[in-house]
Coordinates of C-alpha atoms and ligand atoms in Angstrom, one line a residue:
M1 CA -11.5 5.2 -40.6
A2 CA -8.4 5.5 -38.2
D3 CA -8.4 9.4 -38.8
S4 CA -12.0 9.8 -37.5
K5 CA -11.2 7.5 -34.5
D6 CA -8.3 9.6 -33.6
Q7 CA -10.4 12.8 -34.1
K8 CA -13.0 11.5 -31.9
Q9 CA -10.4 10.5 -29.0
Q10 CA -8.8 14.1 -29.6
D11 CA -12.3 15.4 -29.2
T12 CA -13.0 13.5 -26.0
M13 CA -9.8 14.6 -24.5
E14 CA -10.4 18.2 -25.2
K15 CA -14.0 17.8 -23.7
I16 CA -12.4 16.2 -20.6
V17 CA -9.5 19.0 -20.3
S18 CA -12.2 21.5 -20.4
L19 CA -14.6 20.0 -18.1
C20 CA -11.5 19.7 -15.5
K21 CA -11.0 23.4 -15.6
R22 CA -14.8 24.3 -15.9
R23 CA -15.6 22.2 -12.7
G24 CA -12.4 22.9 -10.9
F25 CA -10.6 19.5 -11.0
I26 CA -7.2 20.5 -12.7
F27 CA -5.9 24.0 -13.9
Q28 CA -2.8 24.9 -15.7
S29 CA -0.3 26.1 -13.1
S30 CA 0.4 29.9 -13.3
E31 CA -2.4 30.4 -15.7
I32 CA -2.7 34.2 -15.2
Y33 CA 1.1 34.3 -16.5
G34 CA 0.5 32.2 -19.5
G35 CA 1.0 28.7 -17.6
I36 CA 4.1 26.8 -17.3
N37 CA 4.5 23.7 -19.4
G38 CA 4.3 20.4 -17.6
F39 CA 2.9 21.9 -14.2
W40 CA -0.7 21.3 -12.9
D41 CA -2.7 22.6 -10.0
Y42 CA -5.6 20.7 -8.6
G43 CA -8.7 22.7 -7.8
P44 CA -11.5 22.1 -5.2
L45 CA -12.8 18.8 -6.9
G46 CA -9.4 17.6 -8.0
S47 CA -7.7 18.1 -4.7
E48 CA -10.4 15.9 -3.0
L49 CA -10.1 13.3 -5.9
K50 CA -6.4 13.2 -5.5
R51 CA -6.5 12.8 -1.7
N52 CA -9.2 10.0 -2.0
V53 CA -6.6 8.3 -4.1
K54 CA -3.7 8.6 -2.0
D55 CA -5.7 7.7 1.2
L56 CA -7.0 4.6 -0.2
W57 CA -3.7 3.4 -1.5
W58 CA -2.1 4.4 1.9
R59 CA -4.7 2.6 3.7
S60 CA -4.5 -0.7 1.6
M61 CA -0.5 -0.7 1.5
T62 CA 0.0 -0.1 5.1
Q63 CA -2.8 0.3 7.5
E64 CA -4.6 -2.8 6.4
R65 CA -1.3 -4.9 6.5
E66 CA 1.1 -6.0 9.1
D67 CA 4.1 -6.3 7.0
V68 CA 4.5 -2.7 5.5
A69 CA 5.5 0.6 7.4
G70 CA 5.3 4.0 6.0
L71 CA 7.7 6.9 5.3
D72 CA 7.7 10.4 4.5
A73 CA 11.1 11.5 3.5
T74 CA 12.6 14.9 2.0
I75 CA 12.5 15.8 -1.5
I76 CA 16.3 16.7 -1.6
L77 CA 18.6 13.9 -0.8
H78 CA 22.4 13.8 -0.4
P79 CA 23.6 13.8 -4.0
K80 CA 25.5 10.5 -3.4
V81 CA 22.1 9.0 -3.3
W82 CA 21.7 9.8 -7.0
E83 CA 25.1 8.6 -7.9
A84 CA 24.4 5.3 -6.1
S85 CA 21.1 4.8 -7.7
G86 CA 22.5 5.4 -11.3
H87 CA 20.4 8.6 -11.8
T88 CA 23.3 10.8 -12.1
S89 CA 24.9 8.9 -14.9
T90 CA 21.9 7.2 -16.8
F91 CA 18.7 9.1 -15.9
S92 CA 18.7 10.8 -19.3
D93 CA 16.9 10.9 -22.6
P94 CA 18.5 11.4 -26.0
M95 CA 17.9 14.9 -27.1
V96 CA 18.4 16.7 -30.6
D97 CA 18.1 20.7 -30.9
C98 CA 17.0 22.3 -34.2
L99 CA 19.7 24.4 -35.6
L100 CA 17.3 26.9 -36.7
S101 CA 14.6 27.5 -34.1
K102 CA 16.7 26.0 -31.2
K103 CA 13.8 23.8 -30.2
R104 CA 14.7 20.7 -28.3
F105 CA 13.1 17.4 -29.2
R106 CA 13.4 13.8 -27.8
A107 CA 15.5 11.8 -30.3
D108 CA 13.2 8.8 -30.3
Q109 CA 10.3 10.9 -31.0
I110 CA 11.2 12.4 -34.3
N111 CA 9.0 11.3 -37.2
P112 CA 10.8 9.9 -40.1
L113 CA 10.7 12.2 -43.2
S114 CA 11.6 11.5 -46.9
G115 CA 12.4 13.9 -49.8
T116 CA 15.0 16.2 -51.1
A117 CA 17.9 17.2 -48.6
W118 CA 19.9 20.4 -49.4
F119 CA 23.6 20.7 -48.3
W120 CA 26.0 23.7 -48.1
T121 CA 29.4 23.9 -47.0
G122 CA 29.3 27.3 -45.5
A123 CA 28.6 30.9 -46.7
T124 CA 30.4 34.3 -47.4
D125 CA 29.1 37.5 -46.3
A126 CA 28.2 40.0 -49.2
E127 CA 28.8 43.1 -47.2
S128 CA 32.1 42.1 -45.3
D129 CA 35.0 39.5 -45.6
K130 CA 33.4 37.4 -43.2
V131 CA 33.3 33.6 -44.1
C132 CA 31.5 31.0 -42.1
N133 CA 32.5 27.4 -42.8
D134 CA 29.7 25.6 -40.8
K135 CA 28.0 23.0 -42.7
F136 CA 24.3 23.1 -42.9
S137 CA 21.3 21.1 -44.3
M138 CA 17.6 21.5 -44.9
L139 CA 14.9 19.1 -45.8
Q140 CA 12.8 20.5 -48.4
L141 CA 9.3 20.0 -47.0
P142 CA 6.2 19.1 -49.1
G143 CA 4.8 22.0 -51.1
K144 CA 7.9 24.1 -50.6
D145 CA 10.3 25.1 -53.4
A146 CA 14.1 25.7 -53.6
N147 CA 13.6 29.6 -52.7
W148 CA 12.1 28.6 -49.4
V149 CA 15.0 26.1 -48.6
R150 CA 17.4 28.6 -49.4
K151 CA 15.8 31.3 -47.2
G152 CA 16.0 28.7 -44.2
A153 CA 19.7 28.5 -44.9
T154 CA 20.3 32.1 -45.3
Q155 CA 18.6 32.5 -41.9
F156 CA 20.9 29.9 -40.4
Y157 CA 24.2 31.7 -41.6
K158 CA 22.7 35.3 -40.4
A159 CA 22.4 33.8 -36.9
R160 CA 26.2 33.0 -37.2
G161 CA 27.0 36.8 -37.9
L162 CA 26.7 37.2 -41.5
Q163 CA 24.7 40.0 -42.7
A164 CA 24.1 39.2 -46.3
P165 CA 25.0 35.5 -46.7
V166 CA 26.0 33.8 -50.1
L167 CA 25.5 30.2 -49.8
Q168 CA 28.5 28.0 -50.9
G169 CA 28.8 24.5 -52.0
E170 CA 25.3 23.9 -52.6
T171 CA 24.4 19.9 -53.5
T172 CA 21.2 18.1 -53.1
E173 CA 20.6 14.3 -52.5
Q174 CA 17.2 12.2 -52.1
V175 CA 16.7 10.8 -48.4
T176 CA 14.1 8.4 -47.3
N177 CA 12.8 8.0 -43.6
T178 CA 15.6 10.1 -42.1
T179 CA 15.2 11.5 -38.5
R180 CA 17.9 14.1 -38.9
Y181 CA 15.4 17.0 -39.7
N182 CA 12.6 19.0 -37.9
E183 CA 9.5 18.3 -39.4
E184 CA 8.1 21.9 -38.4
N185 CA 10.8 23.9 -40.3
G186 CA 12.9 21.4 -42.4
S187 CA 16.1 22.3 -40.4
L188 CA 19.0 19.9 -39.6
L189 CA 19.0 18.7 -36.0
T190 CA 22.1 18.3 -33.9
E191 CA 23.3 14.7 -33.3
P192 CA 21.4 13.1 -30.1
R193 CA 22.9 14.2 -26.7
A194 CA 22.1 12.7 -23.4
F195 CA 20.0 15.4 -21.3
N196 CA 19.6 14.5 -17.6
L197 CA 16.0 14.8 -16.5
M198 CA 16.9 15.6 -13.0
F199 CA 16.1 19.2 -11.7
K200 CA 19.1 20.7 -10.4
T201 CA 19.4 23.2 -7.4
Y202 CA 22.0 24.3 -4.9
V203 CA 22.0 23.8 -1.3
G204 CA 23.0 26.9 0.8
P205 CA 23.8 30.3 -0.4
V206 CA 26.7 29.5 -2.9
E207 CA 26.0 28.4 -6.1
S208 CA 29.1 25.9 -6.6
N209 CA 29.6 22.6 -7.9
D210 CA 30.1 21.4 -4.3
N211 CA 26.6 22.5 -3.4
V212 CA 24.6 20.8 -6.2
A213 CA 21.7 18.8 -5.0
Y214 CA 18.6 17.5 -7.0
L215 CA 15.0 17.3 -6.5
R216 CA 14.1 13.7 -6.3
P217 CA 13.2 12.1 -9.4
E218 CA 11.7 9.2 -7.7
T219 CA 10.5 8.5 -4.2
A220 CA 11.8 4.9 -3.9
Q221 CA 15.6 6.0 -3.2
A222 CA 14.9 7.5 0.3
I223 CA 13.2 4.2 1.2
F224 CA 16.4 2.4 0.4
T225 CA 18.3 4.9 2.3
E226 CA 16.1 4.6 5.4
F227 CA 15.8 0.8 5.2
K228 CA 18.1 0.1 8.1
N229 CA 16.6 2.8 10.4
I230 CA 13.1 1.5 9.7
C231 CA 14.4 -2.1 10.0
E232 CA 15.6 -1.2 13.7
V233 CA 12.4 0.9 14.8
S234 CA 9.5 -1.1 13.3
R235 CA 10.7 -4.5 14.4
K236 CA 9.4 -6.1 11.2
A237 CA 10.9 -9.2 9.8
I238 CA 11.8 -9.8 6.2
P239 CA 9.6 -10.1 4.2
F240 CA 8.3 -6.7 4.9
G241 CA 7.9 -3.4 3.0
I242 CA 8.3 0.2 3.4
C243 CA 6.0 2.8 1.5
Q244 CA 5.7 6.4 0.6
I245 CA 3.7 8.9 -1.1
G246 CA 5.3 12.1 -2.2
K247 CA 6.3 14.5 -4.9
A248 CA 8.9 13.6 -7.8
F249 CA 10.4 15.8 -10.4
R250 CA 11.5 15.2 -13.8
N251 CA 12.5 17.8 -16.4
E252 CA 10.6 15.9 -19.1
I253 CA 11.6 17.1 -22.7
N254 CA 8.1 16.8 -23.8
P255 CA 5.4 17.0 -21.3
R256 CA 2.3 16.1 -23.0
N257 CA -1.3 14.6 -22.8
F258 CA -2.5 16.8 -20.0
T259 CA -1.2 15.5 -16.8
F260 CA -0.1 12.3 -18.0
R261 CA 3.7 13.3 -18.4
S262 CA 4.2 16.2 -16.2
R263 CA 7.5 17.6 -14.7
E264 CA 6.2 17.7 -11.2
F265 CA 4.0 14.8 -10.0
E266 CA 3.3 12.5 -7.2
Q267 CA 4.3 8.8 -6.9
M268 CA 2.9 6.1 -4.5
E269 CA 5.8 3.6 -4.1
L270 CA 6.3 0.4 -2.2
E271 CA 9.8 -1.3 -1.6
F272 CA 8.8 -4.8 -0.5
F273 CA 12.0 -6.6 0.8
I274 CA 12.1 -10.2 0.2
R275 CA 14.6 -13.1 0.8
P276 CA 17.0 -14.1 -1.8
D277 CA 15.6 -17.2 -3.8
E278 CA 18.6 -19.3 -2.1
V279 CA 17.7 -18.3 1.3
A280 CA 13.9 -19.1 0.6
A281 CA 14.9 -22.4 -0.6
Q282 CA 15.7 -23.4 3.1
F283 CA 11.8 -23.4 3.6
G284 CA 10.9 -25.8 0.8
E285 CA 11.1 -25.5 -3.0
V286 CA 11.0 -22.1 -4.3
P287 CA 7.8 -22.0 -6.5
D288 CA 8.3 -20.8 -10.3
G289 CA 5.0 -18.9 -9.9
E290 CA 2.5 -18.0 -7.4
A291 CA 2.1 -21.3 -5.6
E292 CA -0.6 -20.1 -2.9
S293 CA -2.6 -17.4 -2.8
E294 CA -1.3 -16.1 0.6
P295 CA 2.8 -15.5 1.2
Q296 CA 5.0 -18.4 2.4
P297 CA 8.5 -18.7 3.7
N298 CA 9.5 -20.5 0.7
W299 CA 8.5 -17.6 -1.8
G300 CA 11.1 -16.4 -4.1
W301 CA 11.2 -13.2 -6.3
K302 CA 8.8 -14.7 -8.9
A303 CA 5.9 -15.8 -6.5
W304 CA 6.2 -12.2 -4.7
H305 CA 6.2 -10.6 -8.0
L306 CA 3.0 -12.3 -9.1
Y307 CA 1.3 -11.6 -5.7
W308 CA 2.1 -7.8 -5.8
L309 CA 0.6 -7.9 -9.2
R310 CA -2.7 -9.5 -7.9
K311 CA -2.8 -7.3 -5.1
R312 CA -2.5 -4.1 -7.2
L313 CA -5.2 -5.4 -9.5
E314 CA -7.4 -6.1 -6.6
W315 CA -7.0 -2.3 -5.4
Y316 CA -7.8 -1.0 -8.9
A317 CA -10.9 -3.0 -9.1
S318 CA -11.9 -1.5 -5.7
I319 CA -11.9 2.1 -7.1
G320 CA -13.7 0.9 -10.4
L321 CA -10.6 0.2 -12.7
T322 CA -11.0 -3.5 -13.9
S323 CA -9.7 -5.6 -16.7
E324 CA -12.1 -3.7 -19.1
N325 CA -10.1 -0.6 -18.8
L326 CA -6.8 -2.0 -17.8
E327 CA -3.9 -4.0 -19.7
L328 CA -0.9 -5.7 -18.7
Y329 CA 2.4 -5.3 -20.4
W330 CA 5.4 -7.6 -19.4
Q331 CA 8.5 -5.9 -20.5
K332 CA 10.7 -7.7 -22.9
P333 CA 14.2 -8.5 -21.6
E334 CA 15.7 -5.7 -23.8
E335 CA 13.3 -3.3 -22.4
L336 CA 14.2 -3.9 -18.6
A337 CA 15.9 -1.3 -16.6
H338 CA 19.3 -2.4 -15.8
Y339 CA 18.5 -3.5 -12.2
A340 CA 15.2 -5.2 -13.1
R341 CA 14.8 -9.0 -13.4
A342 CA 11.1 -8.4 -14.7
T343 CA 8.7 -5.8 -14.8
V344 CA 4.9 -5.8 -15.5
D345 CA 3.4 -2.5 -16.4
I346 CA -0.3 -1.9 -15.5
L347 CA -1.8 0.2 -18.5
F348 CA -4.9 2.2 -18.7
K349 CA -6.8 2.8 -21.9
F350 CA -6.8 6.5 -22.0
P351 CA -8.4 8.2 -25.2
F352 CA -4.8 9.1 -26.3
G353 CA -3.8 5.4 -26.2
T354 CA -3.1 2.6 -23.7
Q355 CA -0.5 3.9 -21.3
E356 CA 1.3 2.9 -18.2
L357 CA -0.3 3.8 -14.8
E358 CA 2.2 1.7 -12.7
G359 CA 5.1 -0.5 -13.0
I360 CA 5.8 -3.5 -10.6
A361 CA 9.6 -4.4 -10.7
A362 CA 11.5 -7.2 -9.4
R363 CA 14.7 -5.1 -8.8
G364 CA 16.7 -7.9 -7.2
N365 CA 19.2 -6.3 -4.6
F366 CA 20.8 -3.8 -6.8
D367 CA 19.7 -0.7 -5.0
L368 CA 20.7 -1.8 -1.4
S369 CA 24.0 -3.2 -2.6
Q370 CA 24.7 0.2 -4.4
H371 CA 24.0 2.1 -1.4
Q372 CA 26.2 0.0 0.9
K373 CA 28.9 0.4 -2.0
F374 CA 28.7 4.2 -2.1
S375 CA 27.9 4.9 1.6
G376 CA 30.3 2.3 3.0
K377 CA 27.5 1.4 5.6
S378 CA 26.3 -2.2 5.7
M379 CA 23.0 -3.0 4.1
E380 CA 23.0 -6.7 5.3
Y381 CA 20.1 -8.1 7.3
F382 CA 20.3 -10.9 9.5
D383 CA 17.3 -13.2 9.1
E384 CA 16.4 -15.1 12.4
S385 CA 14.3 -17.7 11.0
A386 CA 16.5 -18.4 8.1
K387 CA 19.6 -18.0 10.2
A388 CA 21.1 -16.2 7.3
K389 CA 22.8 -12.9 6.6
Y390 CA 22.0 -11.2 3.2
I391 CA 21.2 -7.9 1.4
P392 CA 17.6 -8.2 0.8
H393 CA 15.9 -8.4 -2.6
V394 CA 13.0 -6.2 -3.4
I395 CA 9.6 -5.9 -5.4
E396 CA 8.6 -2.5 -6.1
P397 CA 5.0 -1.6 -7.2
S398 CA 5.5 2.0 -8.3
A399 CA 2.3 4.1 -9.3
G400 CA 2.0 7.7 -10.4
V401 CA -0.9 9.6 -8.4
D402 CA -1.6 12.1 -11.2
R403 CA -1.9 9.5 -13.8
M404 CA -4.2 7.6 -11.6
V405 CA -6.4 10.7 -11.3
L406 CA -6.4 11.3 -14.9
A407 CA -7.4 7.6 -15.6
L408 CA -10.2 7.9 -13.0
I409 CA -11.3 11.2 -14.7
C410 CA -11.2 9.7 -18.3
H411 CA -13.0 6.5 -17.1
A412 CA -15.6 8.5 -15.3
Y413 CA -16.5 10.9 -18.1
H414 CA -19.8 10.1 -19.9
E415 CA -22.1 11.9 -22.0
E416 CA -25.7 10.5 -22.2
E417 CA -28.9 11.8 -23.8
V418 CA -31.6 12.2 -21.6
T419 CA -35.2 13.4 -21.9
D420 CA -36.8 15.4 -18.9
E421 CA -40.6 15.4 -17.8
K422 CA -41.6 17.8 -20.5
G423 CA -39.9 15.6 -23.3
K424 CA -37.0 17.7 -24.1
T425 CA -34.0 15.8 -24.9
E426 CA -30.3 17.1 -23.7
T427 CA -27.0 15.9 -23.3
R428 CA -26.2 15.1 -19.6
I429 CA -22.5 15.2 -18.8
V430 CA -21.8 12.7 -15.9
M431 CA -18.7 11.7 -14.1
K432 CA -19.3 8.3 -13.1
F433 CA -16.7 7.9 -10.2
H434 CA -16.8 5.1 -7.9
P435 CA -18.3 6.5 -4.8
R436 CA -15.2 5.5 -2.8
V437 CA -13.2 8.1 -5.0
A438 CA -15.8 10.3 -5.7
P439 CA -14.7 14.1 -4.6
I440 CA -17.9 14.8 -3.0
K441 CA -20.0 11.9 -1.9
V442 CA -23.5 13.6 -1.4
G443 CA -25.4 16.6 -2.5
V444 CA -27.9 18.1 -0.1
F445 CA -30.7 20.2 -1.5
P446 CA -33.5 21.9 0.0
L447 CA -36.3 22.0 -2.8
L448 CA -36.9 25.6 -2.4
K449 CA -34.5 28.3 -0.9
N450 CA -37.2 30.8 0.1
K451 CA -38.9 28.4 2.3
P452 CA -37.0 28.6 5.7
A453 CA -38.4 25.2 7.0
L454 CA -36.8 23.3 4.1
V455 CA -33.5 25.1 4.4
A456 CA -33.4 24.3 8.0
K457 CA -34.0 20.6 7.6
A458 CA -31.7 20.5 4.7
R459 CA -29.0 22.1 7.0
E460 CA -29.9 19.5 9.9
V461 CA -29.3 16.7 7.3
L462 CA -26.1 18.2 6.0
A463 CA -24.5 18.5 9.7
M464 CA -25.7 14.9 10.3
L465 CA -23.6 13.6 7.3
R466 CA -20.8 16.1 7.2
P467 CA -18.5 14.2 10.1
Y468 CA -18.6 11.1 7.9
M469 CA -18.3 12.2 4.4
T470 CA -17.7 15.1 2.0
V471 CA -20.9 16.9 1.5
F472 CA -22.1 19.6 -0.6
Y473 CA -25.0 22.1 0.0
D474 CA -26.7 23.8 -2.9
E475 CA -30.0 25.7 -2.7
A476 CA -29.6 27.8 -6.1
G477 CA -31.7 27.2 -9.0
A478 CA -34.0 24.5 -10.2
I479 CA -33.6 21.1 -8.6
G480 CA -32.6 19.6 -12.1
R481 CA -30.0 22.1 -12.6
R482 CA -28.7 21.4 -9.2
Y483 CA -28.7 17.6 -10.0
R484 CA -26.8 18.3 -13.3
R485 CA -24.4 20.3 -11.6
Q486 CA -23.4 17.4 -9.2
D487 CA -23.6 14.8 -12.0
E488 CA -20.6 17.0 -13.7
A489 CA -18.8 16.9 -10.3
G490 CA -19.3 13.1 -9.9
T491 CA -21.3 13.2 -6.9
P492 CA -22.8 9.7 -6.6
F493 CA -25.8 10.7 -4.4
G494 CA -28.2 13.6 -4.0
V495 CA -30.6 14.2 -1.1
T496 CA -33.6 16.6 -1.4
I497 CA -35.7 17.9 1.3
D498 CA -39.2 18.5 0.3
F499 CA -42.7 19.3 1.6
D500 CA -43.2 15.5 2.3
T501 CA -40.2 15.7 4.6
L502 CA -41.9 18.3 6.5
G503 CA -44.9 16.4 6.9
E504 CA -46.8 19.0 4.8
N505 CA -48.2 16.7 2.1
E506 CA -51.2 14.3 2.4
D507 CA -49.2 11.3 3.0
P508 CA -48.0 11.7 6.8
S509 CA -46.0 8.5 6.5
L510 CA -43.4 10.5 4.4
K511 CA -42.8 12.9 7.2
D512 CA -38.9 12.7 8.1
T513 CA -37.9 11.1 4.8
V514 CA -35.9 12.4 2.1
T515 CA -35.4 11.7 -1.8
L516 CA -32.2 9.9 -2.5
R517 CA -31.1 10.3 -6.1
E518 CA -28.6 7.9 -7.5
R519 CA -26.3 9.7 -10.1
D520 CA -25.9 6.8 -12.6
S521 CA -29.3 5.6 -13.0
M522 CA -30.9 9.0 -11.7
K523 CA -33.5 6.7 -10.0
Q524 CA -34.9 8.2 -6.8
V525 CA -36.2 6.6 -3.6
R526 CA -37.7 7.8 -0.4
V527 CA -35.5 7.2 2.6
K528 CA -36.0 7.9 6.3
I529 CA -33.5 10.5 7.5
D530 CA -32.8 8.1 10.4
D531 CA -31.7 5.5 7.9
L532 CA -29.7 7.8 5.6
L533 CA -26.3 7.8 7.2
H534 CA -25.9 4.0 7.5
L535 CA -27.3 3.7 3.8
L536 CA -25.1 6.2 2.4
L537 CA -21.9 4.5 4.2
K538 CA -22.9 1.1 2.9
K539 CA -23.2 2.5 -0.7
I540 CA -20.1 4.2 -0.6
N541 CA -18.0 1.3 0.5
S542 CA -19.8 -1.4 -1.4
Ligands
LIG601 N1 10.8 3.9 -8.8 C1 10.6 3.3 -10.0 C2 10.1 4.6 -11.0 O1 10.1 5.8 -10.5 P1 8.8 5.1 -13.1 O2 8.2 3.9 -14.1 O3 9.8 5.8 -13.8 O4 9.4 4.2 -12.0 C3 6.6 5.2 -11.6 O5 7.7 5.7 -12.5 C4 5.4 5.8 -12.0 O6 5.3 7.2 -11.8 C5 4.9 5.7 -13.5 O7 4.2 4.5 -13.7 C6 4.0 6.8 -13.6 O8 2.7 6.3 -13.0 C7 4.5 7.9 -12.6 N2 5.5 8.7 -13.6 C8 6.5 8.7 -14.0 N3 7.0 9.9 -14.7 C9 5.9 10.6 -14.9 C10 5.6 11.9 -15.3 N4 6.5 12.7 -16.0 N5 4.5 12.4 -15.0 C11 3.7 11.9 -14.5 N6 3.6 10.6 -13.9 C12 4.8 9.9 -14.1

């Protein structure tokens, strides 16, 4: 049962990846050169979708609030930033290398194996006096015999310079649930070693240790380094936040699940600075949870944490992702990052599993304290209303744009059986994006392309709508096929200009009306051209 479910989910994912390429949502980067693992390009529809997600986030996080300011900082920061944040020393994954294929794996993602393990103490060369005393081991994989195992060992010693290795000191042992071997070829793996995920580069023409810099692995740190500047220029008083959208880079060992784990991606992060609990207590008892729906001066980190969780869930609902598709995961104390007091992850039910879209962390005052320590510059803030000086604490909702886009694509993907007017049944692929995020809001179609009056009217309608929304004009092929193309692109509305619009049919009341087709219900209604813009804007934003 589980297998067929897994297969179905894998099939769904394959269909989604194929649609993304076919319709121009997402392509593999540098595809003509065979692609580059972990890097993705957004095509015409994908870039619109991504832009909508970022614009909606930015709007709700800054423009619609009085207590958040924006920032657009550089990708390369002073390397000390990463020492202060802990990324230079701790931003790493434990890695193992295959001693035969040299492939690298994350140690915590190795599947446990059982079977006969073979060991050799070394090998001598039948064609010279050479000796190699390196120990080696192979796990005999299911269906493989002793010859296969010895062949692997021979290959290992050949790679160490022996022309005709004669294996020495052979022993065997039964092992269970070991993670020391590569399941692809049975070879022994190295001991786990920490592998830093930051991409390294050099600033200036000289490639020396003094010039090392890193592509930022998160956007958050620049917010902390600009905290004082923004405090001064924005004249905002704590509690207030700074947010940023931008690229982040991580040399992920195992990029996978399409864009879900990429090496280059975008983040949308807010650092919301708050009073330490002991300062908030001056304004009344600090609540243990979110006491009132709107922020209060006595809120401590717990209330703010819950507040931001609520705000973020409201935002997800506004783009069509609700509790039906999302799950919350409160990290256990032993899972928390060293700086975090609490973290709640917002997860989405992807076809490949329920996985993180966003983390909302209560980071204490770790980051600002670290930057104060490493830069020697004060990060203290004087709170006029509390008459207190302190290093602010922070709540951080941190979301990935690419994961959000992938979640929206997976959520939108539908296959439906539909029957046309001639009774023929076919499968309709339809991307049911919320109109707010849909890359194109409306398709405009003249019924026939060889009737100049229809084309002219359609172009008129197009010009009327274009300043207010993304529109797409299509005159090629049968109208049903044009609708299907827009269904696959996720366009929520289609407007068709026909002979009724021109007043050339029997019912004169239909002159200057168009057919408005809704993507999900496929229902069509007649609408006056004069009412069209208002109606569409209302539907898109409702
Ligand atoms: N400043 C905190 C921070 O960076 P994170 O959990 O490492 O926290 C935040 O990243 C979000 O960034 C994640 O929830 C995810 O949406 C996105 N993200 C992280 N690594 C990613 C990757 N390799 N590919 C795509 N998105 C990623």
